[in-house]
């Protein structure tokens, strides 16, 4: 088959890498266009300082950065001087221990070094101000401008064309597909168009009808005069030999320029940039991505720089500029294909650090249909509609700029904007003292202060131990009472934010069968847990499918990425409709759940009347509902759905009827503990496209005999070399948070995915990816903030392995 025609918009570090990756895979009809002159186009690549720190909280972003290092070394466009992140506060030192754990989890060599070692490696440092540092010897400096030239030359040799001084004015489309681009130099036909336009990405995306959630922001970079201590260390060819340096306590970073220092600062006010105001001309001394230096903004950073590096007191800032970079609402890149214009792709908000890795992933998605590294963290469709509003993007992107070097807890919510999406039960939850955290714009209760008195009623062995200062953040022991009440009484959980779609029309069953692994050809009323795979057999999602009518299905999914997947594959006549905002859901769970629900309905909610994993339409207290006999917490009960206008009435009816039974409202903290005790996986955390069903322990949802489905053939003959394992913490008190490295026989061999205190089993739980040989009973160690914590591989589930409780 003839490879498609590709137009890449943007000849910077991302576009050049993508052209190289595509042509290396045989897609040689590639044209790269840029509005600026070649090779120095005037975009962010032209002035990027090039620091590559690989370690990131995201495994994917670390993988992308590692590939960038490897590729740029091969191109002779990387100075591998190492990287140091120094701590000048106790909080930062503890955070570097956590970050060292990430590096170990993701396979990046690193070590924590003391102040004396810091000064040996960076003699200009004032060691008295430093607690220590994280040193990663494989970090370093990317020569981005040189890399672009080398990549362009290599891609050109394979057939690609690079054309500068050509402004794209429109994205051409017909029948929902891209057909090319229009420029001031004429039209360029294409089957695939990829926008790698950097901070011009919003403008290009708008041409294809896409809201691109990025904000161009100016970031200060200065160069000192000659520093006496650097004279003679470096040459023009090898301009740096000291490790790249971060002083995150003051939002600063440093690198050498022969005998001068470059200083980058995030310590100043956010400076949003409107692209339409920029001068697009490019000269030796000016370009659109470099704005005039604002000295007053840099003055505090200069004073802090001189405190950390006293040698700077003998020099001054000689030059500087405010360089433009792209920021997004969650600080991640935006990659993916338009939902409305097939063939139009984005690869935006990508820094030099991750450029080659993400370009490789995009090329794999285009050519092979799947990426070796999971991309859900950067998928453009991860955002909810409310998160695409320009006001939301502006506020959150600016906050991400402010917090770029801050120490942030995994559960730390935005302070603003809040209350964007609230469920019909929100007012009642506030009355009960709900403590809300935010996700996807939704306000989600994590615990309820009204349940605090229940702590005094708990059996002594049900009280959890005190937590350390880090894991105690955004947590309350009240979660123990809520978990106990769910296991022993009945609780109401607000499940509204979990996304759901309605799939209907002729051919709906066949459509769903083709995308999922389990058998869905069952009677009306059936509910089925199933997986969606990519074409390499990786788990792209897990979903719950309820057959409400012969050609009407309600599907519980993991987010907008799944909506896009369904829409992309839906044949004519099949309708995919997101019903989340128009509906709501209460999880009614616990051994007394039937005592609460049955008196409110004429329908039969007995075990035989509504069996496990069955659904039915019913009325509860006069409210029309769809009740599904499911339980993500491992107890008797139902997910009860109704329309949003009936939600408050449903809640009030359940609440009033449950008072004699001791009903409570319970939050996400208890929910997470209960689901881990039951061994239920969370997609995106416990498993992704990098894992297959057999490794993840969800192969019970795979039915190859049902016939063809996406990814079926790729699963054939697989033997897992690793598995997702349940661990219990031996000391009974240390609650880890996720992403910590796990050691087997003293060697780092895996990493934690989810973790919580198990209130029913009375000890902390962690799930982790480990070698398959680490079987039940194996002793392992988890590295938590620099110390090793003993744990044991346990049989799962920890609670109710015979399913007696859930099938009452």
Short mmCIF file of C-alpha atoms in Angstrom, two decimals, residues 114-495:
data_model
loop_
_atom_site.label_atom_id
_atom_site.label_comp_id
_atom_site.label_asym_id
_atom_site.label_seq_id
_atom_site.Cartn_x
_atom_site.Cartn_y
_atom_site.Cartn_z
CA UNK A 114 25.26 15.30 50.17
CA UNK A 115 26.33 18.95 50.22
CA UNK A 116 30.05 18.17 50.04
CA UNK A 117 29.56 16.03 46.94
CA UNK A 118 27.41 18.78 45.43
CA UNK A 119 30.25 21.27 45.78
CA UNK A 120 32.73 18.79 44.28
CA UNK A 121 30.52 18.47 41.22
CA UNK A 122 29.57 22.17 41.09
CA UNK A 123 32.42 24.19 42.69
CA UNK A 124 30.56 27.50 42.37
CA UNK A 125 27.89 26.39 44.86
CA UNK A 126 27.70 27.69 48.42
CA UNK A 127 27.56 24.32 50.15
CA UNK A 128 26.34 25.82 53.41
CA UNK A 129 22.97 26.49 51.81
CA UNK A 130 22.43 22.96 50.53
CA UNK A 131 21.01 19.84 52.12
CA UNK A 132 21.91 17.71 49.13
CA UNK A 133 20.92 17.01 45.56
CA UNK A 134 19.55 14.44 43.15
CA UNK A 135 22.25 13.70 40.60
CA UNK A 136 21.36 11.95 37.32
CA UNK A 137 24.51 11.35 35.23
CA UNK A 138 22.62 10.76 31.96
CA UNK A 139 20.88 14.16 31.95
CA UNK A 140 22.42 17.00 30.00
CA UNK A 141 22.13 19.63 27.29
CA UNK A 142 20.35 19.13 23.99
CA UNK A 143 21.77 21.14 21.12
CA UNK A 144 18.31 21.71 19.74
CA UNK A 145 19.14 23.99 16.81
CA UNK A 146 21.88 21.65 15.59
CA UNK A 147 19.59 18.63 16.07
CA UNK A 148 16.97 20.22 13.82
CA UNK A 149 19.53 20.60 11.02
CA UNK A 150 20.78 17.01 11.39
CA UNK A 151 17.26 15.58 11.54
CA UNK A 152 16.11 17.61 8.55
CA UNK A 153 19.10 16.47 6.53
CA UNK A 154 18.47 12.83 7.43
CA UNK A 155 14.75 13.04 6.64
CA UNK A 156 15.46 14.86 3.38
CA UNK A 157 17.81 12.08 2.29
CA UNK A 158 14.87 9.69 2.67
CA UNK A 159 12.55 11.86 0.58
CA UNK A 160 11.09 14.50 2.91
CA UNK A 161 10.88 18.19 1.89
CA UNK A 162 11.46 21.13 4.23
CA UNK A 163 10.03 24.43 3.02
CA UNK A 164 10.47 27.65 4.95
CA UNK A 165 8.95 31.14 4.72
CA UNK A 166 5.57 29.55 3.98
CA UNK A 167 2.61 30.51 6.14
CA UNK A 168 -0.27 28.07 6.51
CA UNK A 169 -3.55 29.95 6.16
CA UNK A 170 -6.08 27.11 6.26
CA UNK A 171 -6.49 23.41 6.81
CA UNK A 172 -8.38 21.92 3.87
CA UNK A 173 -11.00 19.25 4.47
CA UNK A 174 -13.78 17.39 2.75
CA UNK A 175 -16.32 14.93 4.12
CA UNK A 176 -14.84 15.01 7.60
CA UNK A 177 -11.30 14.26 6.41
CA UNK A 178 -8.28 16.46 5.93
CA UNK A 179 -7.22 16.96 2.30
CA UNK A 180 -4.26 19.31 2.70
CA UNK A 181 -3.28 22.81 3.73
CA UNK A 182 -3.51 26.20 2.06
CA UNK A 183 -0.53 28.52 2.35
CA UNK A 184 0.55 31.88 1.05
CA UNK A 185 2.62 29.92 -1.45
CA UNK A 186 -0.21 27.70 -2.68
CA UNK A 187 -1.97 24.48 -1.63
CA UNK A 188 -0.25 21.33 -0.40
CA UNK A 189 -2.42 18.19 -0.68
CA UNK A 190 -2.16 15.70 2.16
CA UNK A 191 -3.80 12.64 3.67
CA UNK A 192 -2.38 13.47 7.09
CA UNK A 193 -1.63 16.90 8.53
CA UNK A 194 0.22 17.20 11.84
CA UNK A 195 0.42 20.53 13.64
CA UNK A 196 3.79 20.87 15.37
CA UNK A 197 3.47 24.63 15.42
CA UNK A 198 4.40 25.20 19.06
CA UNK A 199 2.85 28.32 20.55
CA UNK A 200 1.09 28.92 17.22
CA UNK A 201 -0.74 25.63 17.77
CA UNK A 202 -3.96 27.34 18.83
CA UNK A 203 -4.08 29.23 15.55
CA UNK A 204 -3.50 26.11 13.44
CA UNK A 205 -5.94 24.03 15.47
CA UNK A 206 -8.66 26.62 14.99
CA UNK A 207 -8.28 26.20 11.22
CA UNK A 208 -9.45 22.60 11.68
CA UNK A 209 -12.14 23.52 14.21
CA UNK A 210 -10.17 22.29 17.23
CA UNK A 211 -9.93 24.07 20.55
CA UNK A 212 -6.27 23.55 21.43
CA UNK A 213 -5.88 23.91 25.21
CA UNK A 214 -2.56 25.72 25.38
CA UNK A 215 -1.44 29.19 26.38
CA UNK A 216 1.76 30.86 25.15
CA UNK A 217 3.66 32.28 28.13
CA UNK A 218 6.92 34.21 28.30
CA UNK A 219 9.72 32.77 30.44
CA UNK A 220 12.84 34.66 31.42
CA UNK A 221 16.32 33.61 30.39
CA UNK A 222 19.45 35.64 31.13
CA UNK A 223 23.17 35.32 30.48
CA UNK A 224 25.83 36.65 32.79
CA UNK A 225 29.10 38.25 31.86
CA UNK A 226 32.28 36.22 32.13
CA UNK A 227 32.56 34.24 35.37
CA UNK A 228 36.19 34.02 36.49
CA UNK A 229 35.79 30.51 37.89
CA UNK A 230 34.60 29.23 34.50
CA UNK A 231 37.44 30.64 32.41
CA UNK A 232 39.37 27.82 30.73
CA UNK A 233 36.89 25.05 31.65
CA UNK A 234 35.08 24.88 28.33
CA UNK A 235 35.44 25.64 24.63
CA UNK A 236 33.10 27.01 21.98
CA UNK A 237 32.69 23.46 20.69
CA UNK A 238 32.11 21.90 24.11
CA UNK A 239 30.42 24.79 25.86
CA UNK A 240 29.55 23.07 29.14
CA UNK A 241 31.07 20.53 31.48
CA UNK A 242 29.28 21.15 34.78
CA UNK A 243 25.97 19.34 35.35
CA UNK A 244 22.86 21.27 34.44
CA UNK A 245 21.52 22.68 37.69
CA UNK A 246 18.07 23.28 39.17
CA UNK A 247 17.44 25.47 42.20
CA UNK A 248 13.75 24.70 42.42
CA UNK A 249 13.25 26.31 45.82
CA UNK A 250 13.68 29.62 43.99
CA UNK A 251 12.26 28.55 40.59
CA UNK A 252 15.66 28.78 38.88
CA UNK A 253 17.90 26.70 36.63
CA UNK A 254 21.47 27.19 35.41
CA UNK A 255 23.71 26.01 32.58
CA UNK A 256 27.11 27.01 31.24
CA UNK A 257 27.76 28.97 28.04
CA UNK A 258 31.55 28.48 27.85
CA UNK A 259 32.70 30.96 30.53
CA UNK A 260 29.28 32.48 31.24
CA UNK A 261 26.19 31.17 32.95
CA UNK A 262 22.68 31.02 31.57
CA UNK A 263 19.91 31.44 34.12
CA UNK A 264 16.27 30.53 33.57
CA UNK A 265 13.58 31.78 35.91
CA UNK A 266 9.99 30.78 36.62
CA UNK A 267 9.92 33.06 39.66
CA UNK A 268 8.27 35.98 37.90
CA UNK A 269 4.63 36.81 37.25
CA UNK A 270 2.94 34.84 34.45
CA UNK A 271 3.21 36.71 31.16
CA UNK A 272 0.58 35.47 28.68
CA UNK A 273 1.27 36.22 25.03
CA UNK A 274 -1.25 36.85 22.27
CA UNK A 275 0.17 35.40 19.07
CA UNK A 276 -1.50 38.02 16.88
CA UNK A 277 0.61 40.75 18.48
CA UNK A 278 3.96 39.19 17.58
CA UNK A 279 6.35 40.47 14.93
CA UNK A 280 6.92 37.46 12.69
CA UNK A 281 10.16 38.68 11.13
CA UNK A 282 13.33 36.73 11.92
CA UNK A 283 16.77 38.35 12.00
CA UNK A 284 20.13 37.61 13.58
CA UNK A 285 19.09 39.47 16.72
CA UNK A 286 15.32 39.11 16.87
CA UNK A 287 12.60 36.53 16.35
CA UNK A 288 8.91 36.26 17.29
CA UNK A 289 9.54 33.80 20.13
CA UNK A 290 11.95 36.15 21.93
CA UNK A 291 10.40 39.17 23.66
CA UNK A 292 12.34 42.00 25.32
CA UNK A 293 13.84 41.23 28.71
CA UNK A 294 11.97 42.74 31.67
CA UNK A 295 14.75 43.47 34.16
CA UNK A 296 12.50 44.27 37.11
CA UNK A 297 10.95 40.80 36.92
CA UNK A 298 14.38 39.19 36.99
CA UNK A 299 15.88 41.29 39.81
CA UNK A 300 14.78 39.01 42.71
CA UNK A 301 16.01 35.93 40.83
CA UNK A 302 19.39 37.55 40.29
CA UNK A 303 19.77 38.15 44.03
CA UNK A 304 18.84 34.52 44.78
CA UNK A 305 21.30 33.33 42.12
CA UNK A 306 24.13 35.23 43.81
CA UNK A 307 23.25 33.66 47.16
CA UNK A 308 23.47 30.13 45.75
CA UNK A 309 26.44 30.89 43.49
CA UNK A 310 28.59 33.55 45.22
CA UNK A 311 30.93 33.76 42.21
CA UNK A 312 28.17 35.65 40.40
CA UNK A 313 28.73 38.63 42.68
CA UNK A 314 31.75 39.47 40.55
CA UNK A 315 29.77 39.70 37.33
CA UNK A 316 26.41 40.97 36.12
CA UNK A 317 23.56 40.10 33.81
CA UNK A 318 24.72 41.14 30.35
CA UNK A 319 21.78 40.04 28.23
CA UNK A 320 18.42 38.36 28.46
CA UNK A 321 15.09 37.80 26.81
CA UNK A 322 11.61 36.58 27.62
CA UNK A 323 11.18 33.41 25.56
CA UNK A 324 7.78 32.04 24.62
CA UNK A 325 6.77 28.51 25.53
CA UNK A 326 3.43 26.66 25.57
CA UNK A 327 1.67 25.71 28.80
CA UNK A 328 -1.50 23.63 29.20
CA UNK A 329 -4.13 23.19 31.95
CA UNK A 330 -2.35 20.17 33.44
CA UNK A 331 1.22 20.90 32.36
CA UNK A 332 1.34 18.04 29.86
CA UNK A 333 1.63 18.00 26.08
CA UNK A 334 -1.35 17.74 23.73
CA UNK A 335 -1.19 14.96 21.15
CA UNK A 336 -3.86 13.26 19.08
CA UNK A 337 -6.18 13.26 16.12
CA UNK A 338 -9.14 15.59 15.72
CA UNK A 339 -12.51 14.03 16.54
CA UNK A 340 -14.15 15.93 13.69
CA UNK A 341 -11.49 16.10 10.96
CA UNK A 342 -9.86 12.72 10.55
CA UNK A 343 -6.26 12.89 9.49
CA UNK A 344 -5.63 16.17 11.31
CA UNK A 345 -3.28 15.64 14.25
CA UNK A 346 -1.78 17.75 17.00
CA UNK A 347 1.67 17.40 18.54
CA UNK A 348 1.85 20.56 20.64
CA UNK A 349 3.16 21.95 23.94
CA UNK A 350 6.17 19.65 23.65
CA UNK A 351 9.46 20.82 25.11
CA UNK A 352 12.88 19.83 23.80
CA UNK A 353 13.18 17.39 26.72
CA UNK A 354 10.48 15.10 25.33
CA UNK A 355 10.62 16.05 21.66
CA UNK A 356 12.15 12.94 20.12
CA UNK A 357 10.23 10.56 22.38
CA UNK A 358 6.83 12.08 21.65
CA UNK A 359 7.63 12.36 17.93
CA UNK A 360 8.43 8.64 17.94
CA UNK A 361 5.11 7.92 19.67
CA UNK A 362 3.17 10.00 17.13
CA UNK A 363 4.93 8.24 14.27
CA UNK A 364 4.08 4.86 15.79
CA UNK A 365 0.43 5.88 16.19
CA UNK A 366 0.28 7.01 12.58
CA UNK A 367 2.16 4.10 11.00
CA UNK A 368 1.43 1.20 13.34
CA UNK A 369 -1.79 2.28 15.04
CA UNK A 370 -0.33 2.05 18.53
CA UNK A 371 2.54 3.52 20.53
CA UNK A 372 5.13 1.57 22.48
CA UNK A 373 4.75 4.07 25.33
CA UNK A 374 1.26 4.73 26.68
CA UNK A 375 0.06 8.18 25.61
CA UNK A 376 -3.10 8.75 27.65
CA UNK A 377 -1.29 11.36 29.79
CA UNK A 378 -0.83 13.55 26.71
CA UNK A 379 -3.88 12.64 24.62
CA UNK A 380 -5.70 15.82 23.60
CA UNK A 381 -9.04 14.13 24.25
CA UNK A 382 -8.30 13.75 27.97
CA UNK A 383 -9.86 17.17 28.60
CA UNK A 384 -13.52 17.67 29.38
CA UNK A 385 -15.45 20.30 27.44
CA UNK A 386 -15.38 22.73 30.35
CA UNK A 387 -11.58 22.51 30.39
CA UNK A 388 -11.34 23.78 26.82
CA UNK A 389 -12.87 27.18 27.60
CA UNK A 390 -10.30 29.93 26.95
CA UNK A 391 -10.80 31.34 30.45
CA UNK A 392 -10.13 27.94 32.01
CA UNK A 393 -7.08 27.31 29.85
CA UNK A 394 -5.68 30.75 30.63
CA UNK A 395 -6.11 30.51 34.38
CA UNK A 396 -4.91 26.94 34.82
CA UNK A 397 -1.98 27.26 32.40
CA UNK A 398 -0.77 30.35 34.27
CA UNK A 399 -1.11 28.49 37.55
CA UNK A 400 0.95 25.64 36.11
CA UNK A 401 3.65 28.16 35.23
CA UNK A 402 3.64 29.41 38.83
CA UNK A 403 3.77 25.85 40.20
CA UNK A 404 6.20 24.38 37.67
CA UNK A 405 8.84 23.74 40.37
CA UNK A 406 6.53 23.54 43.39
CA UNK A 407 6.31 20.51 45.64
CA UNK A 408 2.85 19.15 44.90
CA UNK A 409 1.03 16.27 46.55
CA UNK A 410 -0.58 13.72 44.18
CA UNK A 411 -4.02 14.63 45.54
CA UNK A 412 -3.42 18.37 45.64
CA UNK A 413 -6.43 20.06 44.03
CA UNK A 414 -6.68 23.34 42.21
CA UNK A 415 -7.75 26.23 44.40
CA UNK A 416 -9.34 27.86 41.37
CA UNK A 417 -11.37 27.48 39.24
CA UNK A 418 -13.69 25.32 41.33
CA UNK A 419 -17.35 24.31 41.38
CA UNK A 420 -17.37 24.05 37.59
CA UNK A 421 -19.21 20.72 37.61
CA UNK A 422 -21.30 19.66 40.57
CA UNK A 423 -23.62 16.70 40.83
CA UNK A 424 -27.31 16.97 41.80
CA UNK A 425 -26.32 15.81 45.29
CA UNK A 426 -23.80 18.60 45.87
CA UNK A 427 -25.93 20.71 48.21
CA UNK A 428 -26.67 17.73 50.46
CA UNK A 429 -23.01 16.76 50.48
CA UNK A 430 -22.01 20.25 51.59
CA UNK A 431 -24.52 20.02 54.43
CA UNK A 432 -22.75 16.83 55.53
CA UNK A 433 -19.35 18.56 55.57
CA UNK A 434 -18.00 16.99 52.41
CA UNK A 435 -14.32 17.67 51.73
CA UNK A 436 -14.14 17.99 47.98
CA UNK A 437 -11.18 17.36 45.71
CA UNK A 438 -11.40 18.09 42.00
CA UNK A 439 -10.90 15.94 38.92
CA UNK A 440 -12.01 16.61 35.36
CA UNK A 441 -13.78 19.73 36.58
CA UNK A 442 -15.98 17.65 38.93
CA UNK A 443 -16.23 18.26 42.66
CA UNK A 444 -15.81 14.84 44.28
CA UNK A 445 -16.24 14.21 48.03
CA UNK A 446 -13.28 12.41 49.56
CA UNK A 447 -14.76 12.19 53.06
CA UNK A 448 -17.54 13.72 55.12
CA UNK A 449 -16.94 15.56 58.38
CA UNK A 450 -20.43 14.51 59.50
CA UNK A 451 -19.03 10.98 59.90
CA UNK A 452 -16.35 12.00 62.42
CA UNK A 453 -18.41 10.82 65.44
CA UNK A 454 -18.43 7.31 63.96
CA UNK A 455 -14.72 7.02 64.69
CA UNK A 456 -15.52 6.73 68.40
CA UNK A 457 -17.81 3.78 67.69
CA UNK A 458 -15.30 1.75 65.69
CA UNK A 459 -13.85 -1.41 67.18
CA UNK A 460 -10.32 -0.76 68.39
CA UNK A 461 -8.79 -3.02 65.72
CA UNK A 462 -10.58 -1.01 63.00
CA UNK A 463 -8.80 2.23 63.90
CA UNK A 464 -5.95 2.93 61.48
CA UNK A 465 -2.48 3.96 62.73
CA UNK A 466 -1.34 7.56 62.43
CA UNK A 467 0.11 8.48 59.05
CA UNK A 468 3.36 10.20 58.24
CA UNK A 469 3.16 13.89 57.37
CA UNK A 470 3.21 13.31 53.60
CA UNK A 471 0.55 10.61 53.27
CA UNK A 472 -1.60 12.44 55.85
CA UNK A 473 -2.08 15.35 53.44
CA UNK A 474 -5.53 15.53 51.84
CA UNK A 475 -6.60 12.60 54.00
CA UNK A 476 -8.70 12.05 57.09
CA UNK A 477 -9.10 9.06 59.43
CA UNK A 478 -12.82 9.54 58.88
CA UNK A 479 -12.30 7.38 55.79
CA UNK A 480 -11.87 4.44 58.16
CA UNK A 481 -15.34 4.99 59.57
CA UNK A 482 -16.83 5.29 56.09
CA UNK A 483 -15.15 2.08 54.96
CA UNK A 484 -16.28 0.26 58.13
CA UNK A 485 -19.86 1.42 57.66
CA UNK A 486 -19.82 0.26 54.02
CA UNK A 487 -18.63 -3.20 55.07
CA UNK A 488 -21.05 -3.46 58.00
CA UNK A 489 -24.04 -1.26 57.20
CA UNK A 490 -24.89 0.79 54.15
CA UNK A 491 -23.43 3.85 52.47
CA UNK A 492 -24.26 6.15 49.57
CA UNK A 493 -21.49 6.96 47.08
CA UNK A 494 -21.75 9.67 44.44
CA UNK A 495 -20.64 7.95 41.24
#
